[in-house]
Short mmCIF file of C-alpha atoms and ligand atoms in Angstrom, two decimals:
data_model
loop_
_atom_site.label_atom_id
_atom_site.label_comp_id
_atom_site.label_asym_id
_atom_site.label_seq_id
_atom_site.Cartn_x
_atom_site.Cartn_y
_atom_site.Cartn_z
CA ALA A 42 1.35 -43.92 -1.71
CA LEU A 43 1.24 -40.16 -1.46
CA GLY A 44 -0.85 -40.44 1.72
CA LYS A 45 1.71 -42.78 3.23
CA GLN A 46 4.52 -40.41 2.44
CA LEU A 47 2.70 -37.51 4.03
CA THR A 48 1.41 -39.12 7.17
CA GLY A 49 3.40 -42.34 7.51
CA SER A 50 0.21 -44.41 7.79
CA ALA A 51 -2.96 -43.11 6.14
CA ASP A 52 -3.78 -44.10 2.58
CA VAL A 53 -5.49 -40.81 1.93
CA PRO A 54 -3.94 -37.48 2.89
CA PRO A 55 -5.89 -35.55 5.53
CA PRO A 56 -8.11 -32.79 4.15
CA ILE A 57 -6.50 -29.43 3.68
CA THR A 58 -7.26 -27.01 6.51
CA LYS A 59 -8.79 -23.97 4.88
CA VAL A 60 -8.17 -20.55 6.31
CA ALA A 61 -11.30 -18.87 7.65
CA GLY A 62 -12.58 -15.94 5.67
CA ARG A 63 -11.36 -17.00 2.23
CA SER A 64 -13.84 -16.31 -0.48
CA ALA A 65 -12.67 -15.85 -4.04
CA GLY A 66 -14.13 -12.80 -5.74
CA ALA A 67 -15.13 -11.15 -2.47
CA ARG A 68 -11.72 -11.05 -0.91
CA VAL A 69 -12.38 -8.12 1.40
CA GLU A 70 -16.11 -8.56 1.75
CA GLY A 71 -17.67 -6.29 4.37
CA LYS A 72 -14.38 -4.65 5.26
CA VAL A 73 -13.94 -0.95 5.93
CA VAL A 74 -10.87 0.45 4.20
CA ILE A 75 -8.92 3.72 4.31
CA VAL A 76 -6.60 4.50 1.39
CA THR A 77 -4.38 7.59 1.42
CA GLY A 78 -2.69 9.07 -1.64
CA ALA A 79 -5.80 8.22 -3.70
CA ASN A 80 -6.17 11.39 -5.80
CA SER A 81 -3.60 10.80 -8.52
CA ILE A 82 -5.18 9.56 -11.75
CA LEU A 83 -2.37 7.12 -12.53
CA GLY A 84 -1.61 6.41 -8.89
CA ILE A 85 -1.38 3.30 -6.76
CA GLY A 86 -3.98 4.70 -4.33
CA ARG A 87 -6.69 5.06 -6.94
CA ALA A 88 -5.98 1.61 -8.39
CA SER A 89 -6.12 0.12 -4.91
CA SER A 90 -9.42 1.75 -4.02
CA HIS A 91 -10.84 0.07 -7.13
CA GLN A 92 -9.45 -3.32 -6.13
CA PHE A 93 -10.94 -3.02 -2.64
CA ALA A 94 -14.31 -1.89 -4.03
CA GLU A 95 -14.38 -4.62 -6.67
CA ASN A 96 -13.66 -7.22 -4.02
CA GLY A 97 -16.59 -6.45 -1.80
CA ALA A 98 -15.41 -3.78 0.66
CA ARG A 99 -18.29 -2.28 2.58
CA ALA A 100 -16.75 1.19 2.56
CA VAL A 101 -13.67 2.79 1.06
CA TYR A 102 -12.33 6.14 2.26
CA ILE A 103 -10.36 7.78 -0.56
CA CYS A 104 -8.05 10.37 0.97
CA ASP A 105 -5.48 12.82 -0.33
CA PHE A 106 -4.30 16.34 0.41
CA ASP A 107 -4.95 17.13 -3.24
CA GLY A 108 -8.70 16.81 -3.72
CA SER A 109 -8.82 17.67 -7.43
CA ASN A 110 -9.90 14.21 -8.65
CA LEU A 111 -11.40 12.64 -5.55
CA GLU A 112 -15.05 13.41 -6.34
CA ALA A 113 -14.60 12.06 -9.88
CA HIS A 114 -12.98 8.90 -8.48
CA LYS A 115 -15.91 8.54 -6.10
CA ARG A 116 -18.46 8.83 -8.94
CA GLU A 117 -16.55 6.26 -10.93
CA ILE A 118 -16.43 3.72 -8.08
CA ASN A 119 -20.11 4.38 -7.27
CA ALA A 120 -21.06 3.64 -10.88
CA LEU A 121 -19.00 0.45 -11.07
CA TYR A 122 -19.66 -0.90 -7.56
CA PRO A 123 -22.89 0.66 -6.29
CA ALA A 124 -22.96 -1.42 -3.10
CA VAL A 125 -19.78 0.20 -1.77
CA ASP A 126 -19.89 3.37 0.33
CA VAL A 127 -17.21 5.76 -0.90
CA HIS A 128 -16.11 8.63 1.33
CA VAL A 129 -13.92 11.45 0.07
CA ARG A 130 -11.57 13.01 2.59
CA GLN A 131 -9.14 15.79 1.74
CA PHE A 132 -6.34 15.99 4.28
CA ASP A 133 -2.61 15.77 4.77
CA ALA A 134 -1.85 12.17 5.74
CA SER A 135 0.95 13.38 8.02
CA ASP A 136 -1.49 15.54 10.01
CA GLU A 137 -2.22 13.70 13.24
CA LYS A 138 -5.63 15.27 13.91
CA ALA A 139 -6.81 14.58 10.38
CA VAL A 140 -5.78 10.91 10.51
CA LYS A 141 -7.53 10.50 13.85
CA ALA A 142 -10.66 12.17 12.41
CA VAL A 143 -10.97 9.79 9.45
CA VAL A 144 -10.48 6.75 11.70
CA ASP A 145 -13.07 8.12 14.16
CA ASP A 146 -15.49 8.61 11.30
CA ALA A 147 -15.10 4.98 10.21
CA LEU A 148 -15.73 3.81 13.77
CA GLU A 149 -18.75 6.05 14.18
CA ARG A 150 -20.37 4.98 10.93
CA TYR A 151 -19.43 1.31 10.80
CA GLY A 152 -18.12 0.39 14.24
CA ARG A 153 -15.02 -1.05 12.64
CA LEU A 154 -11.90 -0.45 10.59
CA ASP A 155 -10.25 -3.37 8.79
CA ILE A 156 -7.61 -2.04 6.41
CA PHE A 157 -5.51 1.13 6.51
CA PHE A 158 -3.45 1.46 3.34
CA ALA A 159 -0.99 4.27 4.16
CA ASN A 160 0.11 4.95 0.63
CA ALA A 161 0.65 8.72 0.46
CA GLY A 162 4.17 9.69 -0.45
CA ILE A 163 6.36 12.35 -2.00
CA VAL A 164 9.71 11.98 -3.69
CA GLY A 165 11.42 15.32 -2.95
CA PRO A 166 14.26 16.85 -4.91
CA HIS A 167 16.56 14.49 -6.81
CA GLN A 168 19.74 15.69 -5.16
CA SER A 169 22.73 14.06 -3.61
CA PHE A 170 22.96 14.05 0.17
CA ALA A 171 25.68 16.69 -0.05
CA ASP A 172 23.48 19.24 -1.79
CA MET A 173 20.22 18.94 0.12
CA SER A 174 18.85 21.51 2.53
CA LYS A 175 17.73 20.21 5.89
CA ALA A 176 14.22 21.56 5.26
CA ASP A 177 13.85 19.52 2.04
CA PHE A 178 15.31 16.44 3.70
CA MET A 179 13.01 16.61 6.71
CA LYS A 180 9.89 17.34 4.65
CA VAL A 181 10.21 14.05 2.74
CA LEU A 182 11.00 12.12 5.89
CA ASP A 183 8.08 13.68 7.71
CA VAL A 184 5.44 12.96 5.08
CA ASN A 185 6.62 9.51 4.06
CA VAL A 186 7.34 8.13 7.52
CA SER A 187 4.79 9.79 9.75
CA ASN A 188 1.80 8.96 7.54
CA VAL A 189 2.49 5.24 8.03
CA TRP A 190 3.17 5.64 11.74
CA LEU A 191 -0.07 7.62 12.21
CA ALA A 192 -2.05 5.01 10.27
CA ALA A 193 -0.90 2.49 12.85
CA LYS A 194 -1.20 4.82 15.84
CA TYR A 195 -4.89 5.52 15.15
CA GLY A 196 -5.79 2.60 12.89
CA ALA A 197 -4.67 -0.21 15.19
CA PRO A 198 -6.77 0.80 18.24
CA ALA A 199 -9.79 1.10 15.94
CA MET A 200 -9.11 -2.35 14.48
CA MET A 201 -8.80 -3.74 18.00
CA LYS A 202 -12.48 -3.04 18.61
CA THR A 203 -13.28 -6.10 16.48
CA SER A 204 -9.96 -7.91 16.03
CA ALA A 205 -10.33 -10.35 18.92
CA ASP A 206 -13.24 -12.05 17.09
CA LYS A 207 -11.21 -12.45 13.90
CA PRO A 208 -8.27 -14.79 14.40
CA ALA A 209 -7.63 -15.13 10.64
CA SER A 210 -7.00 -11.43 10.33
CA GLY A 211 -8.12 -8.81 12.78
CA GLY A 212 -6.99 -5.96 10.61
CA SER A 213 -4.25 -4.99 8.22
CA ILE A 214 -2.01 -1.96 8.18
CA ILE A 215 -0.11 -1.56 4.92
CA GLY A 216 2.51 1.09 4.23
CA THR A 217 3.86 1.86 0.78
CA ALA A 218 7.64 1.74 1.02
CA SER A 219 9.79 1.26 -2.12
CA VAL A 220 12.61 -0.83 -3.47
CA ALA A 221 14.55 2.39 -2.82
CA GLY A 222 14.11 1.53 0.86
CA LEU A 223 15.70 -1.90 0.34
CA ARG A 224 18.57 -0.97 -1.97
CA SER A 225 20.48 2.21 -2.58
CA ASN A 226 19.10 4.64 -5.09
CA ALA A 227 20.92 7.42 -6.85
CA GLY A 228 17.73 9.54 -6.88
CA SER A 229 16.30 11.35 -3.89
CA THR A 230 18.33 10.84 -0.71
CA PRO A 231 15.57 11.38 1.85
CA TYR A 232 13.18 9.30 -0.26
CA SER A 233 15.35 6.19 0.10
CA ALA A 234 15.92 6.87 3.79
CA SER A 235 12.21 7.43 4.40
CA LYS A 236 11.22 4.24 2.62
CA ALA A 237 13.77 2.22 4.61
CA ALA A 238 12.08 3.67 7.67
CA VAL A 239 8.67 2.49 6.39
CA VAL A 240 10.07 -1.05 6.09
CA SER A 241 11.34 -0.81 9.65
CA LEU A 242 8.02 0.59 10.85
CA ALA A 243 6.12 -2.37 9.38
CA GLN A 244 8.40 -4.74 11.31
CA THR A 245 8.16 -2.76 14.53
CA ILE A 246 4.41 -2.27 14.35
CA ALA A 247 3.86 -5.97 13.63
CA TYR A 248 5.89 -6.89 16.68
CA GLN A 249 4.29 -4.32 18.95
CA LEU A 250 0.81 -5.51 17.93
CA VAL A 251 1.55 -8.91 19.44
CA GLY A 252 -1.57 -10.86 20.34
CA THR A 253 -4.02 -8.52 18.59
CA ASN A 254 -4.53 -10.44 15.30
CA ILE A 255 -3.65 -7.20 13.50
CA ARG A 256 -0.93 -7.40 10.85
CA ALA A 257 1.41 -4.76 9.46
CA ASN A 258 3.33 -5.02 6.20
CA ALA A 259 5.09 -2.80 3.70
CA ILE A 260 4.87 -2.98 -0.08
CA CYS A 261 8.04 -2.04 -1.94
CA PRO A 262 7.12 -1.11 -5.50
CA GLY A 263 9.80 -0.95 -8.17
CA ILE A 264 9.47 1.49 -11.05
CA ILE A 265 5.77 2.03 -11.62
CA GLU A 266 4.19 4.45 -14.07
CA THR A 267 2.20 6.78 -11.83
CA GLY A 268 1.88 10.51 -11.21
CA MET A 269 5.16 10.38 -9.34
CA THR A 270 7.14 8.95 -12.24
CA ALA A 271 5.12 10.58 -15.05
CA PRO A 272 7.76 13.27 -15.71
CA THR A 273 10.44 10.58 -16.11
CA TYR A 274 8.22 8.55 -18.45
CA GLU A 275 7.23 11.64 -20.45
CA ALA A 276 10.81 12.79 -20.87
CA ALA A 277 11.88 9.29 -21.92
CA ARG A 278 9.04 9.08 -24.45
CA LYS A 279 10.09 12.39 -25.93
CA ARG A 280 13.66 11.15 -26.24
CA GLY A 281 12.49 7.77 -27.56
CA THR A 282 14.26 6.01 -24.68
CA GLU A 283 11.21 4.64 -22.86
CA LYS A 284 12.45 1.06 -23.18
CA LYS A 285 15.47 1.99 -21.10
CA ILE A 286 13.22 2.36 -18.05
CA GLY A 287 12.83 -1.42 -17.90
CA GLN A 288 16.25 -2.25 -19.24
CA LEU A 289 17.70 -3.48 -15.95
CA ASN A 290 14.53 -5.29 -14.94
CA PRO A 291 14.32 -9.06 -15.49
CA LEU A 292 10.82 -8.50 -16.90
CA ARG A 293 12.18 -5.77 -19.19
CA ARG A 294 9.46 -3.30 -18.27
CA GLY A 295 8.21 -0.99 -15.57
CA GLY A 296 5.05 -1.87 -13.67
CA ASN A 297 1.63 -0.30 -13.50
CA ALA A 298 -0.37 0.82 -10.50
CA ASP A 299 -2.81 -2.09 -10.62
CA GLU A 300 0.07 -4.54 -10.22
CA ILE A 301 0.76 -2.92 -6.85
CA ALA A 302 -2.94 -2.58 -6.01
CA ARG A 303 -3.41 -6.34 -6.38
CA VAL A 304 -0.74 -6.90 -3.74
CA ALA A 305 -2.38 -4.31 -1.48
CA LEU A 306 -5.63 -6.24 -1.92
CA PHE A 307 -3.89 -9.49 -0.96
CA LEU A 308 -2.21 -7.96 2.09
CA GLY A 309 -5.49 -6.37 3.14
CA SER A 310 -7.45 -9.59 2.73
CA ASP A 311 -7.60 -12.61 5.01
CA GLU A 312 -5.75 -14.57 2.31
CA SER A 313 -2.55 -13.09 3.72
CA SER A 314 -3.48 -13.99 7.30
CA TYR A 315 0.04 -15.30 8.09
CA VAL A 316 1.99 -12.54 6.33
CA ASN A 317 3.11 -10.11 8.98
CA GLY A 318 5.98 -7.66 9.47
CA GLN A 319 7.21 -8.12 5.91
CA ALA A 320 8.47 -5.84 3.18
CA TRP A 321 7.23 -7.18 -0.12
CA ALA A 322 9.17 -6.11 -3.18
CA VAL A 323 6.76 -5.84 -6.12
CA ASP A 324 9.24 -4.81 -8.73
CA GLY A 325 9.39 -7.38 -11.53
CA GLY A 326 12.57 -8.74 -10.00
CA LEU A 327 14.50 -5.47 -10.05
CA SER A 328 15.83 -5.88 -6.50
CA SER A 329 16.56 -9.60 -6.84
CA GLY A 330 20.02 -9.10 -8.28
CA HIS A 331 22.36 -6.43 -9.48
CA PRO A 332 23.14 -5.18 -12.95
CA PHE A 333 26.01 -7.08 -14.58
CA VAL A 334 28.14 -4.81 -16.69
CA PRO A 335 30.66 -6.91 -18.62
P1 NAD B 553 1.38 9.48 -7.27
O1 NAD B 553 2.13 10.76 -7.21
O2 NAD B 553 0.63 9.16 -8.50
O3 NAD B 553 0.41 9.37 -6.02
C1 NAD B 553 0.80 9.80 -4.75
C2 NAD B 553 -0.40 10.50 -4.12
O4 NAD B 553 -0.06 10.83 -2.77
C3 NAD B 553 -0.76 11.80 -4.82
O5 NAD B 553 -2.15 11.79 -5.15
C4 NAD B 553 -0.44 12.87 -3.80
O6 NAD B 553 -1.28 14.01 -3.88
C5 NAD B 553 -0.62 12.11 -2.50
N1 NAD B 553 0.07 12.71 -1.37
C6 NAD B 553 1.36 13.13 -1.32
N2 NAD B 553 1.63 13.64 -0.10
C7 NAD B 553 0.49 13.54 0.62
C8 NAD B 553 0.13 13.88 1.94
N3 NAD B 553 1.01 14.46 2.77
N4 NAD B 553 -1.12 13.63 2.35
C9 NAD B 553 -2.01 13.06 1.53
N5 NAD B 553 -1.74 12.72 0.27
C10 NAD B 553 -0.50 12.96 -0.18
O7 NAD B 553 2.48 8.38 -7.02
P2 NAD B 553 2.36 6.83 -6.65
O8 NAD B 553 3.49 6.20 -7.31
O9 NAD B 553 0.99 6.30 -6.86
O10 NAD B 553 2.69 6.91 -5.10
C11 NAD B 553 2.07 6.08 -4.14
C12 NAD B 553 3.12 5.55 -3.21
O11 NAD B 553 3.96 4.64 -3.93
C13 NAD B 553 4.04 6.61 -2.63
O12 NAD B 553 4.24 6.36 -1.25
C14 NAD B 553 5.32 6.39 -3.40
O13 NAD B 553 6.45 6.83 -2.69
C15 NAD B 553 5.30 4.90 -3.59
N6 NAD B 553 6.17 4.37 -4.64
C16 NAD B 553 6.01 4.69 -5.94
C17 NAD B 553 6.86 4.16 -6.90
C18 NAD B 553 6.72 4.48 -8.37
O14 NAD B 553 7.60 4.09 -9.15
N7 NAD B 553 5.68 5.15 -8.78
C19 NAD B 553 7.88 3.30 -6.52
C20 NAD B 553 8.03 2.98 -5.18
C21 NAD B 553 7.17 3.52 -4.25
#
């Protein structure tokens, strides 16, 4: 009966068409991945480099302008996933020459680049628009927006070297935006503006990569306990008000970096082969409504 409903005639539904490249447990098998903003111990970048390594990446470039933990992260990934090549690169992700150099290195060594996770970001001063200096405003915009643009500018041509043979997914560019880029935020003014720009970039890049099989998406994390939010969490713990951080969230908690990393893994993998030009809120539902104050 189900078959009849589906097809109008057959007794048995037609077999499901499986997407090429799906392989549970090795979701990015053989792929070459660049992750920026990977130094922070609690950060989304470090968590993501683990997800990519655990899921069969051939090589992961862990990049950050702060190199203080990168070698330790490399040793850790090497010990857990010895088959994965880990490359440490210390550079500013908004430096055009440096971004080009890391992409060139991937092409030289592996002849391919599959995933560029442009995740580096800064928050800037928590000031109202009226109080900010232009220098502070532009610094946040520059870092947060141009690192995603440069990932696409240099990453996409590298991905194109192999993308024609890979209709399921010829490459994936992922930018870390924020729910602050989707909804207003009383915190840092340029931060919200920059993250809205990252959402727009993902849409624009996806459209301009028409016909290449390369996808571009943005992840919009909610409140996640990372290096960026550590001072807020620490202060709240001292005051005993930690629970308040998740108070307005339908899940009644903040998130952790791995909950974002798992979405980065999905968007990097062929499992998301038809997800393109999207801004994915990964925020426990924070941006799905608005606080009701009776
Ligand atoms: P984090 O501070 O732990 O990590 C950010 C990393 O980016 C740091 O290691 C930092 O050194 C690096 N970085 C900053 N500027 C850089 C630059 N110019 N070049 C290279 N590296 C640079 O914070 P996180 O939360 O893991 O941040 C990752 C991304 O997630 C950021 O883009 C951030 O804006 C975004 N985000 C975070 C939250 C949150 O609640 N934590 C929410 C929404 C979005």
